Structures are given as C-alpha cells and as structure tokens.
GROMACS .gro file of C-alpha atoms in nm:
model
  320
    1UNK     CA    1  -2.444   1.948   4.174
    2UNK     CA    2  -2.273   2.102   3.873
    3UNK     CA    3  -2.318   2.020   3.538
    4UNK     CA    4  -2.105   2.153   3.176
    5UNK     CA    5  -2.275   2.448   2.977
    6UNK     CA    6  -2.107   2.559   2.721
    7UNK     CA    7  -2.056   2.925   2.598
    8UNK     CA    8  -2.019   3.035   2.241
    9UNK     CA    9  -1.948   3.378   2.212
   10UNK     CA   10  -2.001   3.546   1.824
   11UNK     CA   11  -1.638   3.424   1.710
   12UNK     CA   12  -1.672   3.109   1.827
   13UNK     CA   13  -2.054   3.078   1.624
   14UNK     CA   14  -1.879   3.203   1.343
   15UNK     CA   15  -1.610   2.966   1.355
   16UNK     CA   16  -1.836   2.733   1.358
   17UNK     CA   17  -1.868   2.785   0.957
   18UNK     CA   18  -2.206   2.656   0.928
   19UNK     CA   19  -2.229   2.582   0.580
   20UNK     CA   20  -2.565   2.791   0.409
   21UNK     CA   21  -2.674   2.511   0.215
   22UNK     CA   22  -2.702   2.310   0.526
   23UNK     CA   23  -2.869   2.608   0.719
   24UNK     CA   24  -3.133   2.583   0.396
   25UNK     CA   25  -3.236   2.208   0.506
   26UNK     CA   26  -3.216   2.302   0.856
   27UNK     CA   27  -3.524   2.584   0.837
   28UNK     CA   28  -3.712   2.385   0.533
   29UNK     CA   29  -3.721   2.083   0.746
   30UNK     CA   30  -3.824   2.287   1.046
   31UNK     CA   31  -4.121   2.457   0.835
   32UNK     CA   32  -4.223   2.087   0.748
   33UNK     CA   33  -4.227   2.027   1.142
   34UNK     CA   34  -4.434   2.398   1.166
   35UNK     CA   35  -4.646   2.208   0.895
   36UNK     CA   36  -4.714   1.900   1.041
   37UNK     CA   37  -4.800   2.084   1.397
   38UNK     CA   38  -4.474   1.913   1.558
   39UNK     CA   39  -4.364   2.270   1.720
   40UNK     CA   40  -4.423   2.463   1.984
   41UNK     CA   41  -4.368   2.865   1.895
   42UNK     CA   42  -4.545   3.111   2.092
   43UNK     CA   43  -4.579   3.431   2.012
   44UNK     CA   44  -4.241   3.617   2.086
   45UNK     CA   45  -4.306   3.856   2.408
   46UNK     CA   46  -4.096   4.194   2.384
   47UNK     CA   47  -4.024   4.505   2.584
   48UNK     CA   48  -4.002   4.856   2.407
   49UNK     CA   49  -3.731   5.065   2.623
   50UNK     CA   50  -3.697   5.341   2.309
   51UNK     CA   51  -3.907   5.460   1.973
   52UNK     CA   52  -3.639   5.261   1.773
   53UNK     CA   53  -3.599   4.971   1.994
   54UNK     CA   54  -3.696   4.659   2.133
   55UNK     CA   55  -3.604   4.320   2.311
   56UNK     CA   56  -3.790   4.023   2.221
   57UNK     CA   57  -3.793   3.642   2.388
   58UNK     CA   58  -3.857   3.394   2.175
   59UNK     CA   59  -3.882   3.054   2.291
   60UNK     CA   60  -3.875   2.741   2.092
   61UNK     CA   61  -3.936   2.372   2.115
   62UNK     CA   62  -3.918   2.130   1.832
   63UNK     CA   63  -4.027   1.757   1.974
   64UNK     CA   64  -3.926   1.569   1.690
   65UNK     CA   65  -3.553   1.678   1.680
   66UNK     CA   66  -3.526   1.702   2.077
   67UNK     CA   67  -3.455   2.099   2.011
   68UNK     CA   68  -3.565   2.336   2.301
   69UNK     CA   69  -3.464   2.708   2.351
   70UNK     CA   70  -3.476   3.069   2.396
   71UNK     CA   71  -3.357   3.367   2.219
   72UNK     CA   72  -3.327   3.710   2.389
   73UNK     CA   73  -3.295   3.963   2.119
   74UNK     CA   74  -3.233   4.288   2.091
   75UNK     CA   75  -3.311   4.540   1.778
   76UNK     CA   76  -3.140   4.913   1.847
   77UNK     CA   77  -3.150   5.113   1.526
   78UNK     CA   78  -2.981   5.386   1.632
   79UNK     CA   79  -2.703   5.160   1.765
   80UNK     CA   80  -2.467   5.194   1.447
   81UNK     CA   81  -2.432   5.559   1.486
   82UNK     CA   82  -2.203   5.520   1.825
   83UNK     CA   83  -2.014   5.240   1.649
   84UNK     CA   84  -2.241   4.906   1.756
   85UNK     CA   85  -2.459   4.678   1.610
   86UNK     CA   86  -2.778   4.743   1.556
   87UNK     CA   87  -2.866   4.353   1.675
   88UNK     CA   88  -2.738   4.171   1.977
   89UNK     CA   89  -2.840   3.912   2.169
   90UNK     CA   90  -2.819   3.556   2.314
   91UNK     CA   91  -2.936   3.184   2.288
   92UNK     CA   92  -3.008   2.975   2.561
   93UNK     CA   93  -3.027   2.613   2.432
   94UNK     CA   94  -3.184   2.364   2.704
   95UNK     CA   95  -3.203   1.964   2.775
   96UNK     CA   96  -3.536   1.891   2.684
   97UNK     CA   97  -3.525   1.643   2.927
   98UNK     CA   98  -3.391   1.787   3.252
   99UNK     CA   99  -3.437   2.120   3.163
  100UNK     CA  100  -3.094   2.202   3.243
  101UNK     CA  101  -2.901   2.502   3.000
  102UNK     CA  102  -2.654   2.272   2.774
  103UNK     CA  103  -2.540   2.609   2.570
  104UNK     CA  104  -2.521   3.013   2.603
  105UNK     CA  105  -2.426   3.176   2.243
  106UNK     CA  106  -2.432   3.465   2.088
  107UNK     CA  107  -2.748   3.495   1.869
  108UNK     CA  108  -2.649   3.768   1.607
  109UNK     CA  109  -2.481   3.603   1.344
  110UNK     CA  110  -2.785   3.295   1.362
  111UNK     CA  111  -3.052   3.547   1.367
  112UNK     CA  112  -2.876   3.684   1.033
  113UNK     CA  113  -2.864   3.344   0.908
  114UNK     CA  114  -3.146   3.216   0.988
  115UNK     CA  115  -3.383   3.478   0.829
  116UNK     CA  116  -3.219   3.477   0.488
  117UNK     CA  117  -3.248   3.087   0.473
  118UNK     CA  118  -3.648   3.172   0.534
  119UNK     CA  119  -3.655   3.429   0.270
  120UNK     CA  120  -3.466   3.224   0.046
  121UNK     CA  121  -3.704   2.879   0.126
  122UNK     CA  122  -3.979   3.119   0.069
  123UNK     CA  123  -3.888   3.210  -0.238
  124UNK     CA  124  -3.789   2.843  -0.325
  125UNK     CA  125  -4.195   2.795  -0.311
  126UNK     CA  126  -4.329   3.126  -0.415
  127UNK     CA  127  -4.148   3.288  -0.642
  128UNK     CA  128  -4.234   3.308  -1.027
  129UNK     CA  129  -4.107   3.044  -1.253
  130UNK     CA  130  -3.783   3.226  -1.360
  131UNK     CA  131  -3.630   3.454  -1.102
  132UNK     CA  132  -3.411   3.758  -1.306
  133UNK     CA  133  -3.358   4.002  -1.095
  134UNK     CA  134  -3.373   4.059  -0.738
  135UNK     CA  135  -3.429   4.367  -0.486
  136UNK     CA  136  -3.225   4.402  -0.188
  137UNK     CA  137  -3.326   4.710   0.008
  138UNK     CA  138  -3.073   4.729   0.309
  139UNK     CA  139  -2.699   4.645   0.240
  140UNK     CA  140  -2.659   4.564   0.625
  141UNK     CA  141  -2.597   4.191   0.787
  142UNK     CA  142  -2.938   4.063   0.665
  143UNK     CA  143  -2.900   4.269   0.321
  144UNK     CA  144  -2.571   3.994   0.295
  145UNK     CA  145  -2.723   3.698   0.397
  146UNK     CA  146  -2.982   3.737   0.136
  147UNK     CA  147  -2.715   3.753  -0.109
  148UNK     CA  148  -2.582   3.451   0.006
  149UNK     CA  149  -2.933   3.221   0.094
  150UNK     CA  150  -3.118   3.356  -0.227
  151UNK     CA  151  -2.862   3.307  -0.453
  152UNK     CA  152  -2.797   2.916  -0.370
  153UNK     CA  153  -3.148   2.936  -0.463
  154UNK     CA  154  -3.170   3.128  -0.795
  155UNK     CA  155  -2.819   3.082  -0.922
  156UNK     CA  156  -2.846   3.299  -1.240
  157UNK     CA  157  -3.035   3.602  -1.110
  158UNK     CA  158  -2.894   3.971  -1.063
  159UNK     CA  159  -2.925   4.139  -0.715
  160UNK     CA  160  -3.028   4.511  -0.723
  161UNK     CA  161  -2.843   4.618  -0.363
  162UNK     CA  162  -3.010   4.967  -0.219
  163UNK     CA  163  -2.882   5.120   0.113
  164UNK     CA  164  -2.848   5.519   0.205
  165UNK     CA  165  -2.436   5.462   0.246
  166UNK     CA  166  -2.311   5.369  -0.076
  167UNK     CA  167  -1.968   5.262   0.151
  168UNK     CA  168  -2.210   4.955   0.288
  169UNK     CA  169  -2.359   4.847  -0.106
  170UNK     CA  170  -1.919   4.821  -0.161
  171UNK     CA  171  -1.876   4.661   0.177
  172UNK     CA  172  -2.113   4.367   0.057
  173UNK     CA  173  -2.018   4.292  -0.251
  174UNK     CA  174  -1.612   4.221  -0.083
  175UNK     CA  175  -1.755   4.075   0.162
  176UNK     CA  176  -2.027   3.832  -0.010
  177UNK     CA  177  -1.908   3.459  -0.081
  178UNK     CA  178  -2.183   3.465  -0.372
  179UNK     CA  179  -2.056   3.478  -0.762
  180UNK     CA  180  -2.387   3.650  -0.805
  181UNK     CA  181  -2.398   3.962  -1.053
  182UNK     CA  182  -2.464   4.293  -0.789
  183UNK     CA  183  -2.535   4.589  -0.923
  184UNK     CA  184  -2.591   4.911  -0.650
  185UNK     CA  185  -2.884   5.095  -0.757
  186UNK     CA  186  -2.948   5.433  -0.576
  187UNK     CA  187  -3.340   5.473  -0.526
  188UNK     CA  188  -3.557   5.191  -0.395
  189UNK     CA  189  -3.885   5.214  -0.610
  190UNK     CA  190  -3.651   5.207  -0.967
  191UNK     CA  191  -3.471   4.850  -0.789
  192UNK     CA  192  -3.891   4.727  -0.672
  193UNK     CA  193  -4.042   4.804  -1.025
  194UNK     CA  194  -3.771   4.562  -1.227
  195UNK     CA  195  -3.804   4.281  -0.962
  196UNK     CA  196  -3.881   3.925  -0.929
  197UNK     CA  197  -3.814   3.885  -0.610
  198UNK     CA  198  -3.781   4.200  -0.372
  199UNK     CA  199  -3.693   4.191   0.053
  200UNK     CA  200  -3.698   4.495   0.237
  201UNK     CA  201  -3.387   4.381   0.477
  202UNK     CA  202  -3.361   4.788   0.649
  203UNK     CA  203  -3.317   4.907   1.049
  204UNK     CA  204  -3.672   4.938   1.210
  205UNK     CA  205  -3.862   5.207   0.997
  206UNK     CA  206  -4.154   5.415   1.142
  207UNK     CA  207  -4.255   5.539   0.851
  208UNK     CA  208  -4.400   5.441   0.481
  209UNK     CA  209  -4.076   5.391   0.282
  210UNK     CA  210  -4.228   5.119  -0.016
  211UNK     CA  211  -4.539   5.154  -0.166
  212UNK     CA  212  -4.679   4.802  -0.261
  213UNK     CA  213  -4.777   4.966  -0.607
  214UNK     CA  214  -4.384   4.927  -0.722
  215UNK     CA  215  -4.428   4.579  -0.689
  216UNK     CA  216  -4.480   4.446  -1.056
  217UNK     CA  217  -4.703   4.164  -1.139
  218UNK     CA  218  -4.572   3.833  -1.067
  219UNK     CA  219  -4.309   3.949  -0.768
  220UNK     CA  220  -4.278   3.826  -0.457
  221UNK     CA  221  -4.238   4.090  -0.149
  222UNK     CA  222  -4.091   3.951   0.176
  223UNK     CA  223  -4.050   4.232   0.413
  224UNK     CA  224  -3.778   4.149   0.720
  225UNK     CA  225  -3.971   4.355   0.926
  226UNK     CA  226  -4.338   4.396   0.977
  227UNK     CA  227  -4.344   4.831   0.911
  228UNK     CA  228  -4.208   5.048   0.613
  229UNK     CA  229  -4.473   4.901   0.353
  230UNK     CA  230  -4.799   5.103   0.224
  231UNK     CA  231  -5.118   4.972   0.376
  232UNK     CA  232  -5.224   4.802   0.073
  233UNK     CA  233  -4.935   4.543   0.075
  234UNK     CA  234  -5.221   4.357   0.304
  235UNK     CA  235  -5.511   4.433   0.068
  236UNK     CA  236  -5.378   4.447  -0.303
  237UNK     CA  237  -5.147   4.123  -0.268
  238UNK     CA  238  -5.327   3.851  -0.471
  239UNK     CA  239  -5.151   3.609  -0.189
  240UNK     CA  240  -5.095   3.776   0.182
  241UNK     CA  241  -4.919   3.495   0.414
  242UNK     CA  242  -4.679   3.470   0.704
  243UNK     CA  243  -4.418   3.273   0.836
  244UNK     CA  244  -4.658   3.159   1.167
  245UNK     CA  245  -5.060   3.316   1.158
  246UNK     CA  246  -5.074   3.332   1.495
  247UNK     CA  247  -4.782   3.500   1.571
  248UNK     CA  248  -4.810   3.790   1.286
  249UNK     CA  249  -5.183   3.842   1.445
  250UNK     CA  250  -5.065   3.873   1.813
  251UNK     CA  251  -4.740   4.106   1.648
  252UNK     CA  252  -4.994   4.370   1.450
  253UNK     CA  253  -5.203   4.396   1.743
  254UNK     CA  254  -4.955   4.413   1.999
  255UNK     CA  255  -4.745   4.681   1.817
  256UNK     CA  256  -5.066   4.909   1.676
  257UNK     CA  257  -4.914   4.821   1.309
  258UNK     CA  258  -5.024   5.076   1.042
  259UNK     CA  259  -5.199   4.740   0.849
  260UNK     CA  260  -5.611   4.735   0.917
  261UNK     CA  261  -5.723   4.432   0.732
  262UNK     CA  262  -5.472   4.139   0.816
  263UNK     CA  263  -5.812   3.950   0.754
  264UNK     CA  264  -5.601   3.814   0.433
  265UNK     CA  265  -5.379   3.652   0.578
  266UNK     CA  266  -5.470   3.296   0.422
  267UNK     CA  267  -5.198   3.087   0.629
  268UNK     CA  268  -4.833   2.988   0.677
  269UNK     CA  269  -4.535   2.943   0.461
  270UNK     CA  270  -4.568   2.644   0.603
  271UNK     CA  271  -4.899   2.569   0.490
  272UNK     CA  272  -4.745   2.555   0.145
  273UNK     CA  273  -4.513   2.345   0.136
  274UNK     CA  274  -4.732   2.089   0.341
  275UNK     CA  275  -4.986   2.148  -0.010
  276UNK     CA  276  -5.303   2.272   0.230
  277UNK     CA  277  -5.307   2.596   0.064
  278UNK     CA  278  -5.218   2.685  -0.337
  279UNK     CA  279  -4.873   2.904  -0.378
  280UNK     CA  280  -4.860   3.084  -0.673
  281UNK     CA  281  -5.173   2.994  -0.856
  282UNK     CA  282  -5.110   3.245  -1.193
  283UNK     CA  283  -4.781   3.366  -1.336
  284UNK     CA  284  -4.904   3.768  -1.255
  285UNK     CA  285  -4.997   3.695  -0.907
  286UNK     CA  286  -4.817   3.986  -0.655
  287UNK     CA  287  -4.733   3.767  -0.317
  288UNK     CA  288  -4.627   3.924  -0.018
  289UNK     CA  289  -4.484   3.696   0.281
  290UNK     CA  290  -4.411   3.846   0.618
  291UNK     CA  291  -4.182   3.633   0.788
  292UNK     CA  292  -4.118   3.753   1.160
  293UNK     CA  293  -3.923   3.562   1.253
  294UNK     CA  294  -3.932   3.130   1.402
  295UNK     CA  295  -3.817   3.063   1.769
  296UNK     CA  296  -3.822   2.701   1.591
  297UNK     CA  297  -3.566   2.847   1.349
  298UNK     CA  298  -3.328   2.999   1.620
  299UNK     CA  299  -3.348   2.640   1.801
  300UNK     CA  300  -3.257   2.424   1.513
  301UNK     CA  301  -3.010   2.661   1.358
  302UNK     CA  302  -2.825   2.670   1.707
  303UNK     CA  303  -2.858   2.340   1.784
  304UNK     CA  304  -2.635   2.286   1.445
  305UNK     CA  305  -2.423   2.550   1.568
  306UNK     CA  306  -2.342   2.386   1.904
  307UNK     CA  307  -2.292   2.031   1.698
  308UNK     CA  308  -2.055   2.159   1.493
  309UNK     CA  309  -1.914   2.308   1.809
  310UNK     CA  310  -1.875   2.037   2.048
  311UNK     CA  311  -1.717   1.798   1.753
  312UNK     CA  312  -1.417   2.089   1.725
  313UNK     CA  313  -1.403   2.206   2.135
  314UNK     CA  314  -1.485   2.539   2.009
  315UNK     CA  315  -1.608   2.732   2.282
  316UNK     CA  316  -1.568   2.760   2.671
  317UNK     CA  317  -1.738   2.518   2.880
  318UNK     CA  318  -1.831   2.605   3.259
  319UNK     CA  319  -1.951   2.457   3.542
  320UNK     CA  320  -2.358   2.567   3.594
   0.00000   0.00000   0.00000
C-alpha cells in the first residue's frame, strides 16, 4: 500500500503567502470552536534536554473543520549565537479519518504566525477602547508578526520596538509589510509605562525582566512566554486569563513557574468571546492574558497552509 504525503519545507510554507487577515479568521474562528467545546487540545507534553531549551508535542484535533495534527517544536535560545534559529520544528497534519499523514511541514514560520494572530484577536476583545501606543519587547520573528497581526487590528497606533541589538529593531522595520509608525525605544520599563497594549515577544528568560507595576492602568499585558514577569502579574491584574485553563495549570506546575497563586485565572480567551465571562469591565482595568500557545491553532493554520499548497503544487509529494 502507498499513499501521497506531501512535504512542505519552510520556503515552500512561505510561499504559500498566507494572507494575515485570513490567518486572523482562521484562529478567531478556532477560539469560537475552543468556546463552544468543539476541540480537542491536550496539554502540550515537552522534554527539557538544556536550561534554555525545550521540545514540545502538541497535538490538535478540531471536529468541526475535519482538522487533526501534531506539532513537534523546538525552543533553543542560545541557538542564534552559532548562526540558527532559535525555533524549529515540524507539523504532521493527519486524515482524520484513516489516520494516515496527508502533510509534513515546517512549523516555524506558522508558529510565528499563528501566535501574533492570538495576540492580536486578544487584543481585538481586551484591549481599551482606543489603542495609542503599543509595546513590543523582542524585535525577533514573533516581535514582527506582532507588527503585522496587531496592526490590522489597531490601524492608527504607534509600536514602541525594544530588543538588546539595535541591528534587529532596524531589521524589522525593512522587513515589516505594516505602514505602522515604529519607533525603537532602548529600555523596556520607559516602552511598558506609555502603553496600551504591551507583549513581551523575547527568547526563553529565567529571570524577572518586567515588573507588572510598569503596566499603566487600562493596558493589556500578553506575555509570549509564560516566565520574565514579576509575581504579581498573577495577583495585581484586575483580569488574569489564558489562552486554554487547563493547559496554563498543567504548564506552571509542570515547569515549577515562579507564579504561586494562578488561583486567578478566571477562564479562557475563549470564554470571552463566547460572552460567559466579562472582558474589560472598567476603562482602568490592568489585564494580563497568557497565551501558550493552541495545538488547535497550529492545525487550522496548517491546514490553510497545505490548501493553499495543493491548489499551486507547491511542495514535494512522496509515497508513505
């Protein structure tokens, strides 16, 4: 028996030219999915092979769409410094119905993708009323996809870029399709205290980097990953959720996070824009989000991918 499977390597993805507004719909309509309990997510599983690395699986399987799949993903920070990235990794998408692998791809340039359209959808439903200014810490991969997803979103606001290597803040802004104002400001608390909307898009930190005291009244914090806040981001938000309960829960104690009351965690991002739980109740309200990342997300977003992929015979396809 053989049967086609078709491999996507990261030029091919990015050939693919997945247009950001439709990547938007794709992970809003997949949060209405998480909403409505139409998803199966669990908890990603990861190895630890280094102090500043890991490998995660995340596996995914959205019913309504016919979506099923797994992403093996990789975080090295120290990668860069040797000349790689800092994320690799692959996505195996199956047929729901015989199981068999349809697709093998390259999962860097989705992963990018596919957290900025959850920051930005986020942000669609929790930010204050008018969005000014916003805080980019990080001018890596994800540090550009914000520009990209948030700006679709808030269309008039300024982006405050912070990164260590001024050459990466210049590196952005040529390299950002976004007619956004960016402005590279040097130190991360002055960019957090003039903020509307502030994500902390950095490598893997070990160590307290952003106090949640910076954060003015009315912000919304969405840290990419879980460390590198203060402790009281989880007790001095006036709204603490995350992109899937469960999953943060299993993360923090899995990982021996620095947080000790994640008893405030009052849902998903999802339960919001279902309308079980209130978003922004008052104008001054500080809201912090951590979104960890959606298998669900992965799934749809290359599912897309391999659509838009098949209809131009991008790609190789094998024999399994």
């Amino acid at each position: 028996m053989t049967t086609p499977i078709r491999w996507l390597s990261r030029n091919d993805v990015a050939q693919t030219n997945l247009p950001f507004t439709s990547a938007l719909d794709i992970v809003e309509g997949t949060l209405r999915d998480h909403g409505d309990g139409a998803f199966e997510n669990p908890p990603k599983i990861g190895i630890h092979p280094g102090r500043d690395s890991h490998i995660h699986a995340m596996a995914g399987w959205l019913p309504r769409q016919r979506r099923a799949g797994l992403k093996w993903i990789a975080c090295y920070s120290s990668n860069p410094k040797v000349g790689l990235p800092n994320i690799t990794g692959l996505l195996v998408l199956n047929d729901p119905d015989t199981g068999l692998p349809v697709c093998v791809m390259d999962a860097a340039y989705l992963t990018a993708i596919r957290t900025a359209a959850a920051s930005a959808i986020t942000s669609k439903y929790l930010s204050p009323p008018h969005v000014n200014r916003i805080a980019i810490i990080g001018a890596g991969l994800q540090g550009l996809y914000h520009v990209e997803m948030l700006s679709l979103i808030h269309p008039t606001a300024e982006f405050h870029i912070v990164d260590i290597n001024e050459n990466a803040v210049t590196r952005l802004t040529e390299q950002t399709y976004s007619k956004a104002t960016i402005i590279h400001v040097k130190e991360a608390e002055a960019a957090i205290r003039v903020a509307d909307v502030v994500v902390t898009a950095t490598s893997r930190l070990e160590d307290v980097a952003f106090q949640f005291g910076w954060v003015k009244k009315g912000s919304l914090a969405m840290p990419v990953h879980v460390l590198g806040w203060s402790q009281d981001i989880t007790t001095a938000s006036d709204l603490l959720l995350a992109d899937d309960v469960g999953q943060f829960k299993n993360y923090i104690i899995a990982t021996g996070s620095p947080y000790n009351d994640i008893s405030r965690v009052r849902g998903s991002v999802s339960d919001i824009i279902a309308g079980r739980i209130a978003g922004r109740v008052r104008i001054a309200d500080r809201i912090a989000v951590f979104n960890l990342g959606l298998a669900i997300h992965d799934v749809a977003i290359g599912s897309a991918i391999l659509d838009i992929a098949e209809q131009h015979g991008l790609g190789t396809v094998v024999s399994y």
